mmCIF file of N, CA and C in Angstrom:
data_model
loop_
_atom_site.group_PDB
_atom_site.id
_atom_site.type_symbol
_atom_site.label_atom_id
_atom_site.label_comp_id
_atom_site.label_asym_id
_atom_site.label_seq_id
_atom_site.Cartn_x
_atom_site.Cartn_y
_atom_site.Cartn_z
ATOM 1 N N MET A 1 4.250 -5.357 -17.577
ATOM 2 C CA MET A 1 3.217 -6.161 -18.149
ATOM 3 C C MET A 1 2.671 -5.414 -19.363
ATOM 4 N N THR A 2 2.723 -6.049 -20.534
ATOM 5 C CA THR A 2 2.163 -5.435 -21.731
ATOM 6 C C THR A 2 1.039 -6.306 -22.237
ATOM 7 N N LEU A 3 0.036 -5.690 -22.762
ATOM 8 C CA LEU A 3 -1.155 -6.384 -23.215
ATOM 9 C C LEU A 3 -1.133 -6.532 -24.722
ATOM 10 N N THR A 4 -1.428 -7.731 -25.193
ATOM 11 C CA THR A 4 -1.580 -7.968 -26.626
ATOM 12 C C THR A 4 -3.042 -8.254 -26.905
ATOM 13 N N SER A 5 -3.424 -8.177 -28.152
ATOM 14 C CA SER A 5 -4.831 -8.390 -28.508
ATOM 15 C C SER A 5 -5.277 -9.821 -28.251
ATOM 16 N N ALA A 6 -4.346 -10.763 -28.106
ATOM 17 C CA ALA A 6 -4.696 -12.155 -27.864
ATOM 18 C C ALA A 6 -4.995 -12.432 -26.392
ATOM 19 N N GLU A 7 -4.706 -11.477 -25.512
ATOM 20 C CA GLU A 7 -4.917 -11.697 -24.094
ATOM 21 C C GLU A 7 -6.392 -11.524 -23.748
ATOM 22 N N PRO A 8 -6.881 -12.293 -22.757
ATOM 23 C CA PRO A 8 -8.290 -12.211 -22.370
ATOM 24 C C PRO A 8 -8.597 -10.888 -21.685
ATOM 25 N N PRO A 9 -9.891 -10.540 -21.597
ATOM 26 C CA PRO A 9 -10.288 -9.281 -20.957
ATOM 27 C C PRO A 9 -9.807 -9.170 -19.509
ATOM 28 N N GLU A 10 -9.671 -10.304 -18.797
ATOM 29 C CA GLU A 10 -9.196 -10.270 -17.417
ATOM 30 C C GLU A 10 -7.782 -9.681 -17.346
ATOM 31 N N ALA A 11 -6.948 -10.014 -18.330
ATOM 32 C CA ALA A 11 -5.581 -9.475 -18.360
ATOM 33 C C ALA A 11 -5.611 -7.973 -18.580
ATOM 34 N N ALA A 12 -6.523 -7.503 -19.415
ATOM 35 C CA ALA A 12 -6.642 -6.065 -19.655
ATOM 36 C C ALA A 12 -7.095 -5.352 -18.388
ATOM 37 N N LEU A 13 -8.033 -5.951 -17.651
ATOM 38 C CA LEU A 13 -8.493 -5.345 -16.400
ATOM 39 C C LEU A 13 -7.392 -5.340 -15.352
ATOM 40 N N LEU A 14 -6.621 -6.419 -15.287
ATOM 41 C CA LEU A 14 -5.497 -6.475 -14.344
ATOM 42 C C LEU A 14 -4.487 -5.383 -14.673
ATOM 43 N N GLN A 15 -4.199 -5.207 -15.951
ATOM 44 C CA GLN A 15 -3.254 -4.166 -16.366
ATOM 45 C C GLN A 15 -3.792 -2.776 -16.010
ATOM 46 N N LEU A 16 -5.076 -2.556 -16.225
ATOM 47 C CA LEU A 16 -5.687 -1.258 -15.909
ATOM 48 C C LEU A 16 -5.692 -1.007 -14.400
ATOM 49 N N ARG A 17 -6.019 -2.032 -13.612
ATOM 50 C CA ARG A 17 -5.989 -1.869 -12.154
ATOM 51 C C ARG A 17 -4.575 -1.560 -11.678
ATOM 52 N N GLY A 18 -3.599 -2.253 -12.255
ATOM 53 C CA GLY A 18 -2.206 -1.995 -11.900
ATOM 54 C C GLY A 18 -1.793 -0.573 -12.232
ATOM 55 N N ALA A 19 -2.201 -0.105 -13.402
ATOM 56 C CA ALA A 19 -1.876 1.266 -13.809
ATOM 57 C C ALA A 19 -2.515 2.269 -12.860
ATOM 58 N N ARG A 20 -3.778 2.038 -12.483
ATOM 59 C CA ARG A 20 -4.467 2.951 -11.564
ATOM 60 C C ARG A 20 -3.782 2.947 -10.195
ATOM 61 N N LEU A 21 -3.348 1.776 -9.753
ATOM 62 C CA LEU A 21 -2.677 1.657 -8.471
ATOM 63 C C LEU A 21 -1.383 2.466 -8.465
ATOM 64 N N ILE A 22 -0.595 2.323 -9.512
ATOM 65 C CA ILE A 22 0.674 3.053 -9.609
ATOM 66 C C ILE A 22 0.431 4.553 -9.752
ATOM 67 N N GLU A 23 -0.531 4.936 -10.593
ATOM 68 C CA GLU A 23 -0.832 6.361 -10.800
ATOM 69 C C GLU A 23 -1.321 7.036 -9.525
ATOM 70 N N SER A 24 -1.948 6.270 -8.643
ATOM 71 C CA SER A 24 -2.513 6.860 -7.424
ATOM 72 C C SER A 24 -1.475 7.102 -6.337
ATOM 73 N N ALA A 25 -0.278 6.575 -6.506
ATOM 74 C CA ALA A 25 0.753 6.706 -5.470
ATOM 75 C C ALA A 25 1.082 8.171 -5.214
ATOM 76 N N THR A 26 1.047 8.537 -3.943
ATOM 77 C CA THR A 26 1.338 9.920 -3.560
ATOM 78 C C THR A 26 2.643 10.041 -2.783
ATOM 79 N N SER A 27 3.322 8.915 -2.593
ATOM 80 C CA SER A 27 4.600 8.938 -1.874
ATOM 81 C C SER A 27 5.479 7.807 -2.403
ATOM 82 N N ASN A 28 6.752 7.867 -2.064
ATOM 83 C CA ASN A 28 7.673 6.806 -2.458
ATOM 84 C C ASN A 28 7.244 5.470 -1.861
ATOM 85 N N ARG A 29 6.715 5.481 -0.640
ATOM 86 C CA ARG A 29 6.226 4.249 -0.001
ATOM 87 C C ARG A 29 5.097 3.634 -0.811
ATOM 88 N N GLU A 30 4.133 4.468 -1.182
ATOM 89 C CA GLU A 30 2.997 3.958 -1.950
ATOM 90 C C GLU A 30 3.436 3.459 -3.321
ATOM 91 N N LEU A 31 4.366 4.162 -3.932
ATOM 92 C CA LEU A 31 4.856 3.745 -5.237
ATOM 93 C C LEU A 31 5.572 2.399 -5.154
ATOM 94 N N ALA A 32 6.409 2.209 -4.150
ATOM 95 C CA ALA A 32 7.117 0.938 -3.982
ATOM 96 C C ALA A 32 6.136 -0.203 -3.735
ATOM 97 N N ALA A 33 5.140 0.029 -2.885
ATOM 98 C CA ALA A 33 4.141 -0.998 -2.589
ATOM 99 C C ALA A 33 3.287 -1.308 -3.820
ATOM 100 N N ALA A 34 2.856 -0.268 -4.517
ATOM 101 C CA ALA A 34 2.038 -0.459 -5.716
ATOM 102 C C ALA A 34 2.797 -1.224 -6.783
ATOM 103 N N GLN A 35 4.042 -0.842 -7.016
ATOM 104 C CA GLN A 35 4.847 -1.519 -8.031
ATOM 105 C C GLN A 35 5.065 -2.985 -7.665
ATOM 106 N N ALA A 36 5.273 -3.267 -6.384
ATOM 107 C CA ALA A 36 5.445 -4.652 -5.940
ATOM 108 C C ALA A 36 4.195 -5.476 -6.230
ATOM 109 N N LEU A 37 3.019 -4.933 -5.919
ATOM 110 C CA LEU A 37 1.775 -5.669 -6.192
ATOM 111 C C LEU A 37 1.545 -5.865 -7.682
ATOM 112 N N VAL A 38 1.853 -4.874 -8.466
ATOM 113 C CA VAL A 38 1.694 -4.989 -9.916
ATOM 114 C C VAL A 38 2.654 -6.034 -10.473
ATOM 115 N N ASP A 39 3.904 -5.997 -10.023
ATOM 116 C CA ASP A 39 4.891 -6.969 -10.500
ATOM 117 C C ASP A 39 4.531 -8.391 -10.082
ATOM 118 N N GLU A 40 3.959 -8.546 -8.897
ATOM 119 C CA GLU A 40 3.594 -9.865 -8.381
ATOM 120 C C GLU A 40 2.408 -10.454 -9.146
ATOM 121 N N GLU A 41 1.477 -9.654 -9.559
ATOM 122 C CA GLU A 41 0.320 -9.970 -10.395
ATOM 123 C C GLU A 41 -0.785 -10.797 -9.741
ATOM 124 N N THR A 42 -0.492 -11.919 -9.117
ATOM 125 C CA THR A 42 -1.569 -12.810 -8.671
ATOM 126 C C THR A 42 -2.402 -12.229 -7.541
ATOM 127 N N ILE A 43 -1.783 -11.508 -6.616
ATOM 128 C CA ILE A 43 -2.539 -10.947 -5.492
ATOM 129 C C ILE A 43 -3.517 -9.893 -5.991
ATOM 130 N N LEU A 44 -3.071 -9.057 -6.883
ATOM 131 C CA LEU A 44 -3.926 -7.994 -7.414
ATOM 132 C C LEU A 44 -5.064 -8.553 -8.274
ATOM 133 N N SER A 45 -4.955 -9.792 -8.716
ATOM 134 C CA SER A 45 -6.017 -10.383 -9.532
ATOM 135 C C SER A 45 -7.181 -10.912 -8.691
ATOM 136 N N HIS A 46 -7.028 -10.964 -7.369
ATOM 137 C CA HIS A 46 -8.112 -11.403 -6.486
ATOM 138 C C HIS A 46 -9.139 -10.282 -6.346
ATOM 139 N N ARG A 47 -10.377 -10.588 -6.620
ATOM 140 C CA ARG A 47 -11.452 -9.591 -6.507
ATOM 141 C C ARG A 47 -11.507 -8.989 -5.099
ATOM 142 N N SER A 48 -11.284 -9.825 -4.098
ATOM 143 C CA SER A 48 -11.335 -9.335 -2.722
ATOM 144 C C SER A 48 -10.255 -8.283 -2.461
ATOM 145 N N VAL A 49 -9.101 -8.439 -3.095
ATOM 146 C CA VAL A 49 -7.998 -7.496 -2.896
ATOM 147 C C VAL A 49 -8.277 -6.185 -3.617
ATOM 148 N N TYR A 50 -8.604 -6.257 -4.903
ATOM 149 C CA TYR A 50 -8.825 -4.985 -5.599
ATOM 150 C C TYR A 50 -10.095 -4.307 -5.128
ATOM 151 N N GLY A 51 -11.050 -5.081 -4.599
ATOM 152 C CA GLY A 51 -12.226 -4.465 -3.990
ATOM 153 C C GLY A 51 -11.872 -3.717 -2.724
ATOM 154 N N ALA A 52 -11.032 -4.332 -1.873
ATOM 155 C CA ALA A 52 -10.616 -3.695 -0.619
ATOM 156 C C ALA A 52 -9.789 -2.444 -0.890
ATOM 157 N N LEU A 53 -9.065 -2.434 -2.006
ATOM 158 C CA LEU A 53 -8.258 -1.263 -2.372
ATOM 159 C C LEU A 53 -9.104 -0.151 -2.992
ATOM 160 N N GLY A 54 -10.332 -0.451 -3.341
ATOM 161 C CA GLY A 54 -11.194 0.543 -3.963
ATOM 162 C C GLY A 54 -11.017 0.624 -5.466
ATOM 163 N N LEU A 55 -10.604 -0.495 -6.082
ATOM 164 C CA LEU A 55 -10.355 -0.499 -7.528
ATOM 165 C C LEU A 55 -11.421 -1.269 -8.310
ATOM 166 N N LEU A 56 -12.602 -1.456 -7.727
ATOM 167 C CA LEU A 56 -13.673 -2.168 -8.433
ATOM 168 C C LEU A 56 -14.210 -1.371 -9.611
ATOM 169 N N GLU A 57 -14.467 -0.109 -9.400
ATOM 170 C CA GLU A 57 -15.101 0.729 -10.414
ATOM 171 C C GLU A 57 -14.141 1.227 -11.485
ATOM 172 N N LEU A 58 -12.857 1.274 -11.192
ATOM 173 C CA LEU A 58 -11.823 1.766 -12.108
ATOM 174 C C LEU A 58 -12.105 3.167 -12.644
ATOM 175 N N PRO A 59 -12.215 4.135 -11.744
ATOM 176 C CA PRO A 59 -12.383 5.514 -12.211
ATOM 177 C C PRO A 59 -11.119 5.971 -12.934
ATOM 178 N N SER A 60 -11.240 7.037 -13.697
ATOM 179 C CA SER A 60 -10.068 7.521 -14.429
ATOM 180 C C SER A 60 -8.953 7.953 -13.483
ATOM 181 N N GLU A 61 -9.315 8.438 -12.305
ATOM 182 C CA GLU A 61 -8.332 8.748 -11.265
ATOM 183 C C GLU A 61 -8.744 8.001 -10.014
ATOM 184 N N ALA A 62 -7.925 7.063 -9.608
ATOM 185 C CA ALA A 62 -8.255 6.253 -8.441
ATOM 186 C C ALA A 62 -7.655 6.839 -7.176
ATOM 187 N N THR A 63 -8.391 6.699 -6.096
ATOM 188 C CA THR A 63 -7.865 6.968 -4.768
ATOM 189 C C THR A 63 -7.821 5.622 -4.079
ATOM 190 N N VAL A 64 -6.625 5.092 -3.924
ATOM 191 C CA VAL A 64 -6.469 3.751 -3.373
ATOM 192 C C VAL A 64 -6.591 3.797 -1.863
ATOM 193 N N ARG A 65 -7.367 2.885 -1.326
ATOM 194 C CA ARG A 65 -7.583 2.782 0.109
ATOM 195 C C ARG A 65 -6.743 1.628 0.657
ATOM 196 N N TRP A 66 -5.453 1.884 0.866
ATOM 197 C CA TRP A 66 -4.559 0.852 1.389
ATOM 198 C C TRP A 66 -5.054 0.330 2.726
ATOM 199 N N GLU A 67 -5.603 1.215 3.534
ATOM 200 C CA GLU A 67 -6.072 0.795 4.854
ATOM 201 C C GLU A 67 -7.223 -0.203 4.756
ATOM 202 N N GLY A 68 -7.849 -0.306 3.576
ATOM 203 C CA GLY A 68 -8.901 -1.292 3.367
ATOM 204 C C GLY A 68 -8.403 -2.718 3.483
ATOM 205 N N LEU A 69 -7.107 -2.903 3.341
ATOM 206 C CA LEU A 69 -6.521 -4.237 3.481
ATOM 207 C C LEU A 69 -6.142 -4.567 4.921
ATOM 208 N N THR A 70 -5.968 -3.530 5.726
ATOM 209 C CA THR A 70 -5.552 -3.722 7.106
ATOM 210 C C THR A 70 -6.590 -4.541 7.861
ATOM 211 N N GLY A 71 -6.145 -5.557 8.536
ATOM 212 C CA GLY A 71 -7.049 -6.398 9.315
ATOM 213 C C GLY A 71 -7.839 -7.387 8.488
ATOM 214 N N ARG A 72 -7.674 -7.354 7.164
ATOM 215 C CA ARG A 72 -8.432 -8.250 6.298
ATOM 216 C C ARG A 72 -7.534 -9.250 5.577
ATOM 217 N N VAL A 73 -6.265 -9.235 5.865
ATOM 218 C CA VAL A 73 -5.311 -10.069 5.137
ATOM 219 C C VAL A 73 -5.724 -11.539 5.166
ATOM 220 N N TYR A 74 -6.280 -12.010 6.290
ATOM 221 C CA TYR A 74 -6.658 -13.417 6.411
ATOM 222 C C TYR A 74 -8.042 -13.719 5.840
ATOM 223 N N THR A 75 -8.776 -12.721 5.405
ATOM 224 C CA THR A 75 -10.120 -12.959 4.861
ATOM 225 C C THR A 75 -10.197 -12.684 3.361
ATOM 226 N N LEU A 76 -9.053 -12.508 2.717
ATOM 227 C CA LEU A 76 -9.032 -12.161 1.296
ATOM 228 C C LEU A 76 -8.937 -13.374 0.368
ATOM 229 N N GLY A 77 -8.827 -14.574 0.935
ATOM 230 C CA GLY A 77 -8.733 -15.771 0.116
ATOM 231 C C GLY A 77 -7.348 -16.017 -0.463
ATOM 232 N N LEU A 78 -6.322 -15.505 0.198
ATOM 233 C CA LEU A 78 -4.949 -15.655 -0.276
ATOM 234 C C LEU A 78 -4.304 -16.866 0.375
ATOM 235 N N ASP A 79 -3.343 -17.470 -0.331
ATOM 236 C CA ASP A 79 -2.585 -18.554 0.289
ATOM 237 C C ASP A 79 -1.513 -17.953 1.198
ATOM 238 N N HIS A 80 -0.792 -18.826 1.913
ATOM 239 C CA HIS A 80 0.182 -18.357 2.908
ATOM 240 C C HIS A 80 1.228 -17.422 2.295
ATOM 241 N N GLU A 81 1.827 -17.825 1.186
ATOM 242 C CA GLU A 81 2.879 -17.005 0.587
ATOM 243 C C GLU A 81 2.340 -15.671 0.089
ATOM 244 N N GLU A 82 1.130 -15.666 -0.448
ATOM 245 C CA GLU A 82 0.512 -14.407 -0.881
ATOM 246 C C GLU A 82 0.258 -13.497 0.317
ATOM 247 N N ARG A 83 -0.204 -14.079 1.441
ATOM 248 C CA ARG A 83 -0.432 -13.267 2.656
ATOM 249 C C ARG A 83 0.864 -12.663 3.174
ATOM 250 N N VAL A 84 1.941 -13.459 3.144
ATOM 251 C CA VAL A 84 3.236 -12.945 3.590
ATOM 252 C C VAL A 84 3.671 -11.794 2.692
ATOM 253 N N PHE A 85 3.567 -11.978 1.383
ATOM 254 C CA PHE A 85 3.953 -10.937 0.429
ATOM 255 C C PHE A 85 3.138 -9.674 0.671
ATOM 256 N N LEU A 86 1.824 -9.827 0.808
ATOM 257 C CA LEU A 86 0.967 -8.672 1.045
ATOM 258 C C LEU A 86 1.301 -8.015 2.381
ATOM 259 N N GLY A 87 1.560 -8.807 3.405
ATOM 260 C CA GLY A 87 1.939 -8.251 4.704
ATOM 261 C C GLY A 87 3.212 -7.435 4.636
ATOM 262 N N LEU A 88 4.203 -7.947 3.915
ATOM 263 C CA LEU A 88 5.453 -7.201 3.742
ATOM 264 C C LEU A 88 5.220 -5.913 2.958
ATOM 265 N N THR A 89 4.361 -5.987 1.961
ATOM 266 C CA THR A 89 4.031 -4.806 1.164
ATOM 267 C C THR A 89 3.347 -3.751 2.027
ATOM 268 N N LEU A 90 2.394 -4.171 2.846
ATOM 269 C CA LEU A 90 1.710 -3.228 3.732
ATOM 270 C C LEU A 90 2.666 -2.651 4.766
ATOM 271 N N SER A 91 3.641 -3.436 5.196
ATOM 272 C CA SER A 91 4.633 -2.929 6.150
ATOM 273 C C SER A 91 5.449 -1.797 5.552
ATOM 274 N N MET A 92 5.662 -1.834 4.230
ATOM 275 C CA MET A 92 6.376 -0.737 3.578
ATOM 276 C C MET A 92 5.607 0.570 3.698
ATOM 277 N N LEU A 93 4.304 0.462 3.809
ATOM 278 C CA LEU A 93 3.453 1.644 3.937
ATOM 279 C C LEU A 93 3.322 2.111 5.375
ATOM 280 N N GLY A 94 3.826 1.299 6.294
ATOM 281 C CA GLY A 94 3.702 1.643 7.705
ATOM 282 C C GLY A 94 2.361 1.262 8.295
ATOM 283 N N ILE A 95 1.570 0.464 7.580
ATOM 284 C CA ILE A 95 0.262 0.057 8.109
ATOM 285 C C ILE A 95 0.198 -1.440 8.369
ATOM 286 N N GLY A 96 1.301 -2.117 8.196
ATOM 287 C CA GLY A 96 1.340 -3.547 8.463
ATOM 288 C C GLY A 96 2.279 -3.841 9.606
ATOM 289 N N ASN A 97 2.271 -5.079 10.031
ATOM 290 C CA ASN A 97 3.137 -5.466 11.134
ATOM 291 C C ASN A 97 3.745 -6.835 10.841
ATOM 292 N N THR A 98 4.277 -6.996 9.651
ATOM 293 C CA THR A 98 4.912 -8.248 9.269
ATOM 294 C C THR A 98 6.416 -8.090 9.428
ATOM 295 N N PRO A 99 7.041 -8.978 10.209
ATOM 296 C CA PRO A 99 8.492 -8.847 10.397
ATOM 297 C C PRO A 99 9.249 -9.155 9.108
ATOM 298 N N LEU A 100 10.380 -8.509 8.945
ATOM 299 C CA LEU A 100 11.201 -8.715 7.761
ATOM 300 C C LEU A 100 11.644 -10.171 7.623
ATOM 301 N N SER A 101 11.742 -10.875 8.731
ATOM 302 C CA SER A 101 12.142 -12.284 8.680
ATOM 303 C C SER A 101 11.153 -13.144 7.893
ATOM 304 N N ALA A 102 9.965 -12.614 7.626
ATOM 305 C CA ALA A 102 8.967 -13.350 6.850
ATOM 306 C C ALA A 102 9.407 -13.578 5.403
ATOM 307 N N VAL A 103 10.448 -12.876 4.950
ATOM 308 C CA VAL A 103 10.927 -13.095 3.579
ATOM 309 C C VAL A 103 11.358 -14.544 3.378
ATOM 310 N N SER A 104 11.680 -15.247 4.459
ATOM 311 C CA SER A 104 12.073 -16.654 4.335
ATOM 312 C C SER A 104 10.916 -17.532 3.853
ATOM 313 N N ASP A 105 9.689 -17.022 3.913
ATOM 314 C CA ASP A 105 8.520 -17.758 3.438
ATOM 315 C C ASP A 105 8.194 -17.466 1.970
ATOM 316 N N LEU A 106 8.957 -16.580 1.349
ATOM 317 C CA LEU A 106 8.703 -16.241 -0.052
ATOM 318 C C LEU A 106 9.472 -17.173 -0.972
ATOM 319 N N GLY A 107 8.858 -17.492 -2.093
ATOM 320 C CA GLY A 107 9.499 -18.328 -3.097
ATOM 321 C C GLY A 107 10.414 -17.515 -3.995
ATOM 322 N N GLU A 108 11.036 -18.209 -4.927
ATOM 323 C CA GLU A 108 12.012 -17.571 -5.826
ATOM 324 C C GLU A 108 11.405 -16.504 -6.721
ATOM 325 N N ARG A 109 10.124 -16.583 -7.011
ATOM 326 C CA ARG A 109 9.493 -15.587 -7.869
ATOM 327 C C ARG A 109 9.187 -14.300 -7.114
ATOM 328 N N ARG A 110 8.699 -14.417 -5.883
ATOM 329 C CA ARG A 110 8.277 -13.234 -5.130
ATOM 330 C C ARG A 110 9.411 -12.544 -4.385
ATOM 331 N N LEU A 111 10.428 -13.281 -3.976
ATOM 332 C CA LEU A 111 11.526 -12.681 -3.215
ATOM 333 C C LEU A 111 12.208 -11.534 -3.973
ATOM 334 N N PRO A 112 12.576 -11.707 -5.249
ATOM 335 C CA PRO A 112 13.197 -10.574 -5.956
ATOM 336 C C PRO A 112 12.280 -9.355 -6.076
ATOM 337 N N ILE A 113 10.983 -9.576 -6.140
ATOM 338 C CA ILE A 113 10.036 -8.461 -6.230
ATOM 339 C C ILE A 113 10.072 -7.644 -4.941
ATOM 340 N N ILE A 114 10.059 -8.324 -3.810
ATOM 341 C CA ILE A 114 10.122 -7.627 -2.515
ATOM 342 C C ILE A 114 11.466 -6.933 -2.352
ATOM 343 N N LEU A 115 12.535 -7.580 -2.765
ATOM 344 C CA LEU A 115 13.855 -6.955 -2.642
ATOM 345 C C LEU A 115 13.956 -5.695 -3.499
ATOM 346 N N ARG A 116 13.388 -5.732 -4.712
ATOM 347 C CA ARG A 116 13.379 -4.522 -5.548
ATOM 348 C C ARG A 116 12.555 -3.423 -4.894
ATOM 349 N N ALA A 117 11.427 -3.809 -4.300
ATOM 350 C CA ALA A 117 10.574 -2.811 -3.636
ATOM 351 C C ALA A 117 11.297 -2.181 -2.447
ATOM 352 N N ILE A 118 12.045 -2.985 -1.711
ATOM 353 C CA ILE A 118 12.791 -2.452 -0.568
ATOM 354 C C ILE A 118 13.866 -1.485 -1.044
ATOM 355 N N THR A 119 14.570 -1.823 -2.123
ATOM 356 C CA THR A 119 15.600 -0.905 -2.631
ATOM 357 C C THR A 119 14.956 0.366 -3.184
ATOM 358 N N GLN A 120 13.770 0.237 -3.781
ATOM 359 C CA GLN A 120 13.059 1.424 -4.257
ATOM 360 C C GLN A 120 12.628 2.277 -3.065
ATOM 361 N N LEU A 121 12.168 1.636 -2.019
ATOM 362 C CA LEU A 121 11.755 2.346 -0.814
ATOM 363 C C LEU A 121 12.932 3.083 -0.189
ATOM 364 N N ALA A 122 14.117 2.459 -0.241
ATOM 365 C CA ALA A 122 15.326 3.074 0.305
ATOM 366 C C ALA A 122 15.934 4.088 -0.653
ATOM 367 N N ARG A 123 15.323 4.206 -1.837
ATOM 368 C CA ARG A 123 15.828 5.104 -2.889
ATOM 369 C C ARG A 123 17.278 4.792 -3.229
ATOM 370 N N ASN A 124 17.539 3.491 -3.351
ATOM 371 C CA ASN A 124 18.881 3.015 -3.648
ATOM 372 C C ASN A 124 18.827 2.247 -4.957
ATOM 373 N N ASP A 125 19.353 2.835 -6.014
ATOM 374 C CA ASP A 125 19.306 2.171 -7.311
ATOM 375 C C ASP A 125 20.589 1.416 -7.644
ATOM 376 N N THR A 126 21.489 1.272 -6.673
ATOM 377 C CA THR A 126 22.725 0.546 -6.947
ATOM 378 C C THR A 126 22.595 -0.938 -6.628
ATOM 379 N N LEU A 127 21.578 -1.321 -5.865
ATOM 380 C CA LEU A 127 21.334 -2.724 -5.559
ATOM 381 C C LEU A 127 20.166 -3.222 -6.388
ATOM 382 N N THR A 128 20.193 -4.489 -6.746
ATOM 383 C CA THR A 128 19.059 -5.076 -7.430
ATOM 384 C C THR A 128 18.628 -6.311 -6.671
ATOM 385 N N GLY A 129 17.373 -6.661 -6.814
ATOM 386 C CA GLY A 129 16.842 -7.854 -6.167
ATOM 387 C C GLY A 129 17.288 -9.130 -6.850
ATOM 388 N N ASP A 130 17.950 -9.022 -7.992
ATOM 389 C CA ASP A 130 18.337 -10.218 -8.720
ATOM 390 C C ASP A 130 19.744 -10.683 -8.373
ATOM 391 N N ARG A 131 20.510 -9.864 -7.684
ATOM 392 C CA ARG A 131 21.887 -10.204 -7.359
ATOM 393 C C ARG A 131 21.942 -10.932 -6.025
ATOM 394 N N ARG A 132 22.691 -12.007 -5.979
ATOM 395 C CA ARG A 132 22.884 -12.749 -4.724
ATOM 396 C C ARG A 132 23.917 -12.037 -3.869
ATOM 397 N N ILE A 133 23.593 -11.871 -2.615
ATOM 398 C CA ILE A 133 24.518 -11.184 -1.700
ATOM 399 C C ILE A 133 25.059 -12.189 -0.705
#
């Protein structure tokens, strides 16, 4: 995601929150989950989500509270597909309990994002989420 001067301030804040989320990753799991949320864009734009993650204040160095989302997935104002995506993302961190079969509820836009995150989590750069298997 790149920001141009024509984009509204909300886009700049989304980009900054995404950057803080990625910069805060301390493990491959966190990096894969953070990158998935940044690539997905809409979930991270919900105030309830970035608030639960601890990204309201946007300090220069963020400490992301992934566990802030645990148990709150149904109270964040997300639609079904967003909840499934977030659940799968949290499962990559080991703090969620969404079965992998939930990918059948993802649309064409979100499925490749999750597949890329899974290959990143597996540290396998020979597969891509864009290739049909």
